Coordinates of C-alpha atoms in Angstrom, one line a residue:
M1229 CA 69.4 178.6 58.6
A1230 CA 66.2 180.6 59.1
R1231 CA 62.9 178.7 59.5
L1232 CA 60.7 179.1 56.4
Q1233 CA 57.0 178.6 56.7
L1234 CA 56.6 177.3 53.1
F1235 CA 53.7 175.2 51.9
E1236 CA 53.5 171.4 51.4
F1237 CA 51.1 170.0 48.9
M1238 CA 49.7 167.4 51.4
D1239 CA 48.7 170.3 53.8
H1240 CA 45.8 171.3 51.6
K1241 CA 42.3 169.8 51.3
W1242 CA 42.2 170.7 47.5
F1243 CA 45.2 168.4 46.8
P1244 CA 43.7 165.5 44.7
R1245 CA 43.4 162.1 46.3
F1246 CA 44.8 160.3 43.2
L1247 CA 48.1 162.0 44.1
R1248 CA 47.7 162.2 47.9
D1249 CA 47.1 158.5 48.4
P1250 CA 50.3 157.4 46.5
M1251 CA 52.3 160.0 48.4
T1252 CA 50.9 158.7 51.7
A1253 CA 51.7 155.1 50.6
Y1254 CA 55.3 156.0 49.8
L1255 CA 55.7 157.8 53.3
E1256 CA 54.3 154.7 55.0
A1257 CA 56.9 152.6 53.3
M1258 CA 59.7 155.0 54.2
Y1259 CA 58.6 155.1 57.8
G1260 CA 59.3 151.3 57.9
L1261 CA 62.9 152.1 57.3
V1262 CA 63.3 154.7 59.9
D1263 CA 64.7 153.8 63.3
L1264 CA 61.8 154.7 65.6
A1265 CA 63.3 153.1 68.7
P1266 CA 64.7 156.4 70.1
F1267 CA 61.3 158.0 69.9
A1268 CA 59.6 155.0 71.5
A1269 CA 62.1 155.0 74.4
K1270 CA 61.5 158.7 75.2
L1271 CA 57.7 158.1 75.0
R1272 CA 58.1 154.9 77.2
D1273 CA 59.8 157.0 79.9
L1274 CA 57.2 159.7 79.8
M1275 CA 54.4 157.2 80.2
A1276 CA 56.1 155.3 83.0
E1277 CA 56.7 158.6 84.9
T1278 CA 53.1 159.9 84.5
G1279 CA 51.3 156.6 84.8
A1280 CA 49.5 157.1 81.5
T1281 CA 48.2 154.1 79.7
R1282 CA 46.7 155.8 76.7
I1283 CA 48.3 157.7 73.9
V1284 CA 46.2 160.4 72.1
D1285 CA 48.0 161.0 68.8
M1286 CA 47.3 164.4 67.2
G1287 CA 47.4 165.1 63.4
S1288 CA 47.4 161.4 62.7
G1289 CA 46.3 161.7 59.1
S1290 CA 46.7 158.3 57.6
T1291 CA 48.3 157.0 60.8
G1292 CA 52.0 157.8 59.9
P1293 CA 54.6 156.2 62.1
M1294 CA 52.5 156.1 65.3
I1295 CA 51.2 152.6 65.1
R1296 CA 54.8 151.3 64.7
I1297 CA 55.9 153.3 67.7
F1298 CA 52.9 152.0 69.6
R1299 CA 53.7 148.3 68.8
T1300 CA 57.1 148.7 70.4
L1301 CA 55.5 149.9 73.6
Q1302 CA 52.7 147.3 73.7
P1303 CA 53.5 144.5 76.1
A1304 CA 53.8 141.0 74.7
G1305 CA 50.2 139.6 74.2
G1306 CA 48.8 143.2 74.0
G1307 CA 46.5 144.9 76.5
T1308 CA 47.1 147.6 79.2
L1309 CA 48.0 150.4 76.6
D1310 CA 45.6 152.1 74.2
L1311 CA 46.3 154.3 71.1
V1312 CA 43.7 156.8 69.9
L1313 CA 44.5 158.4 66.5
T1314 CA 43.0 161.8 65.9
D1315 CA 43.0 164.5 63.2
L1316 CA 41.3 167.8 62.5
Y1317 CA 40.2 166.2 59.2
P1318 CA 39.9 162.5 59.9
S1319 CA 41.3 160.3 57.2
E1320 CA 39.3 157.5 55.7
I1321 CA 42.7 155.8 54.8
G1322 CA 43.7 156.3 58.4
K1323 CA 40.5 154.7 59.7
T1324 CA 40.9 151.8 57.4
R1325 CA 44.5 151.2 58.4
A1326 CA 43.7 151.4 62.1
A1327 CA 40.8 148.9 61.7
A1328 CA 43.0 146.6 59.7
Q1329 CA 45.3 146.2 62.7
G1330 CA 42.6 144.0 64.2
D1331 CA 43.6 145.4 67.6
P1332 CA 40.9 146.6 70.0
H1333 CA 43.6 148.8 71.7
I1334 CA 44.0 150.9 68.5
R1335 CA 41.3 153.1 67.2
Y1336 CA 40.8 156.1 64.9
E1337 CA 38.6 158.9 66.4
S1338 CA 35.7 159.6 63.9
R1339 CA 35.1 163.1 65.1
S1340 CA 37.2 166.1 64.1
V1341 CA 39.8 166.8 66.9
D1342 CA 41.6 170.1 67.1
A1343 CA 45.0 169.7 68.6
T1344 CA 44.7 173.2 70.2
R1345 CA 41.4 172.2 72.0
I1346 CA 41.6 168.5 72.8
P1347 CA 38.3 167.3 74.3
D1348 CA 38.3 166.5 78.1
D1349 CA 37.4 162.9 77.5
L1350 CA 40.5 162.2 75.5
E1351 CA 42.9 161.8 78.4
G1352 CA 46.4 160.4 78.1
V1353 CA 49.9 161.3 76.8
R1354 CA 49.5 163.5 73.7
T1355 CA 51.8 162.9 70.8
M1356 CA 52.7 164.5 67.6
V1357 CA 55.1 162.7 65.2
A1358 CA 56.2 164.3 61.9
V1359 CA 53.4 166.9 62.3
F1360 CA 54.5 169.8 64.5
H1361 CA 56.6 171.5 61.8
H1362 CA 53.4 172.0 59.7
L1363 CA 52.1 174.4 62.3
P1364 CA 53.0 178.1 62.2
P1365 CA 54.3 179.5 65.5
E1366 CA 51.0 180.8 66.8
L1367 CA 49.2 177.4 66.3
A1368 CA 52.2 175.5 67.6
R1369 CA 52.2 177.5 70.8
R1370 CA 48.4 177.0 71.2
V1371 CA 49.0 173.2 71.1
L1372 CA 51.5 173.5 73.9
E1373 CA 49.4 175.8 75.9
N1374 CA 46.4 173.5 75.7
A1375 CA 48.4 170.6 76.9
A1376 CA 50.1 172.5 79.8
R1377 CA 46.8 174.0 81.1
A1378 CA 45.1 170.7 80.9
R1379 CA 48.0 169.1 82.9
A1380 CA 48.4 166.6 80.0
P1381 CA 51.8 165.1 79.2
I1382 CA 52.9 165.8 75.6
A1383 CA 55.6 164.4 73.4
I1384 CA 56.5 165.9 70.1
F1385 CA 59.0 164.2 67.7
E1386 CA 60.2 165.2 64.2
P1387 CA 62.0 162.8 61.8
T1388 CA 63.2 166.0 60.0
V1389 CA 65.8 168.6 61.0
R1390 CA 66.6 172.1 59.6
H1391 CA 70.3 171.7 58.6
P1392 CA 72.4 172.4 55.5
A1393 CA 73.3 168.7 55.3
T1394 CA 69.6 167.7 54.8
V1395 CA 69.0 170.3 52.1
L1396 CA 72.2 169.4 50.3
T1397 CA 71.3 165.7 50.2
S1398 CA 67.7 166.3 49.2
P1399 CA 68.3 165.1 45.6
F1400 CA 68.5 161.7 47.0
I1401 CA 64.8 161.8 47.8
L1402 CA 64.2 161.6 44.1
L1403 CA 66.3 158.5 43.8
A1404 CA 64.6 157.0 46.9
V1405 CA 61.2 157.3 45.3
F1406 CA 62.3 155.5 42.1
L1407 CA 63.9 152.8 44.2
M1408 CA 61.2 152.4 46.9
T1409 CA 58.0 152.5 44.8
L1410 CA 58.1 148.9 43.6
R1411 CA 58.3 147.7 47.3
I1412 CA 55.0 149.4 48.3
R1413 CA 52.2 147.1 49.1
P1414 CA 49.5 147.2 47.9
L1415 CA 51.0 148.8 44.7
S1416 CA 48.4 150.9 42.7
F1417 CA 48.4 151.7 39.0
A1418 CA 48.6 155.4 39.9
Q1419 CA 51.7 154.8 42.1
I1420 CA 53.5 153.3 39.1
F1421 CA 52.1 155.6 36.4
F1422 CA 52.9 158.9 38.2
T1423 CA 56.3 157.6 39.2
Y1424 CA 57.8 156.0 36.1
V1425 CA 55.6 157.2 33.2
I1426 CA 54.8 160.7 34.2
P1427 CA 57.3 161.3 37.2
L1428 CA 55.0 163.7 39.1
L1429 CA 55.2 161.9 42.4
P1430 CA 59.0 162.1 42.8
L1431 CA 58.8 165.8 42.3
L1432 CA 55.9 166.3 44.7
I1433 CA 57.5 164.1 47.3
W1434 CA 60.9 165.8 46.9
W1435 CA 59.2 169.3 47.4
D1436 CA 57.3 168.3 50.5
G1437 CA 60.4 166.5 51.9
V1438 CA 62.7 169.5 51.5
V1439 CA 60.0 171.9 52.9
S1440 CA 59.5 169.6 55.9
H1441 CA 63.1 170.1 56.8
L1442 CA 63.0 173.8 56.2
R1443 CA 59.9 174.2 58.4
T1444 CA 61.2 172.1 61.4
Y1445 CA 61.6 174.1 64.6
D1446 CA 65.1 173.9 66.1
Q1447 CA 65.7 173.5 69.9
N1448 CA 66.0 177.2 70.5
E1449 CA 62.7 177.9 68.7
L1450 CA 61.0 175.1 70.6
R1451 CA 62.1 176.8 73.9
K1452 CA 60.8 180.1 72.8
L1453 CA 57.4 178.5 72.0
T1454 CA 57.1 177.4 75.6
E1455 CA 58.2 180.7 77.2
G1456 CA 55.5 182.4 79.2
I1457 CA 53.0 179.6 79.1
D1458 CA 51.1 180.1 82.4
A1459 CA 51.0 176.6 83.9
P1460 CA 52.6 176.4 87.4
G1461 CA 54.6 173.3 87.9
Y1462 CA 54.4 172.1 84.3
R1463 CA 57.9 171.2 83.0
W1464 CA 59.4 171.3 79.6
E1465 CA 62.2 169.1 78.3
I1466 CA 63.8 170.0 74.9
G1467 CA 66.7 168.3 73.2
G1468 CA 68.0 166.2 70.3
I1469 CA 67.6 162.5 69.6
R1470 CA 70.3 160.7 67.7
V1471 CA 68.7 158.5 64.9
K1472 CA 70.6 156.3 62.5
G1473 CA 71.2 157.9 59.1
M1474 CA 70.6 161.4 60.3
P1475 CA 73.7 163.8 60.3
V1476 CA 72.6 165.7 63.3
P1477 CA 70.2 165.0 66.3
L1478 CA 66.5 165.4 65.6
P1479 CA 64.6 168.0 67.8
Y1480 CA 62.1 166.8 70.4
L1481 CA 59.9 168.4 73.0
V1482 CA 58.3 166.8 76.0
G1483 CA 56.1 168.4 78.5
R1484 CA 55.0 166.9 81.8
P1485 CA 52.8 168.1 84.7
G1486 CA 54.7 168.6 88.0

């Protein structure tokens, strides 16, 4: 299947907050059902190898699955590791969720942070989880170039994969929205109204979900994005991660300085 650079509603600043917030709440609930352990294990190995004690998450939005992944890496009792969540357009919801953790080792960066030009003071392992597929090839490559030239480790994970099976099973997304919505906490009036009275949210979530799969870079495309990046000694690792419930391995990319 060819990669399609289609649009997702949640990509755009004009998308209204009364729909964006319920969609974000649904995604947060769904991430709670995803087996994140394989992603965490790969990230743990990278941090141990490089000696990094800080994660700089890029394109964090409303925090996504990164806090859950961080919790699995954090030693019992906390401390020693830090998580900085960043975004080009910092999310007020994300800031609130990060603050609600009550953990001094988790913070949401207030300033705008461009993943293609990470500030020098934000050192650590760079991560992107469920974000890289949003970037067109020219921007995706610039993210990788910036990490390699800064000698910064980077880990990119996707909970989506471009495969016929994921497209054929996409109608189940609609069913999942109807089944999962009542489990969301806190549950807003808009979440209920635009799911069960005017079923706009199921359609929007279905569209963005299908497009996410169709935009996901496969392993060969990830390799092409790294080709020719001038960073002597910097090494790339590209492969697939097996996750429960997915018919095929999910693509990942890890970069590390030599």
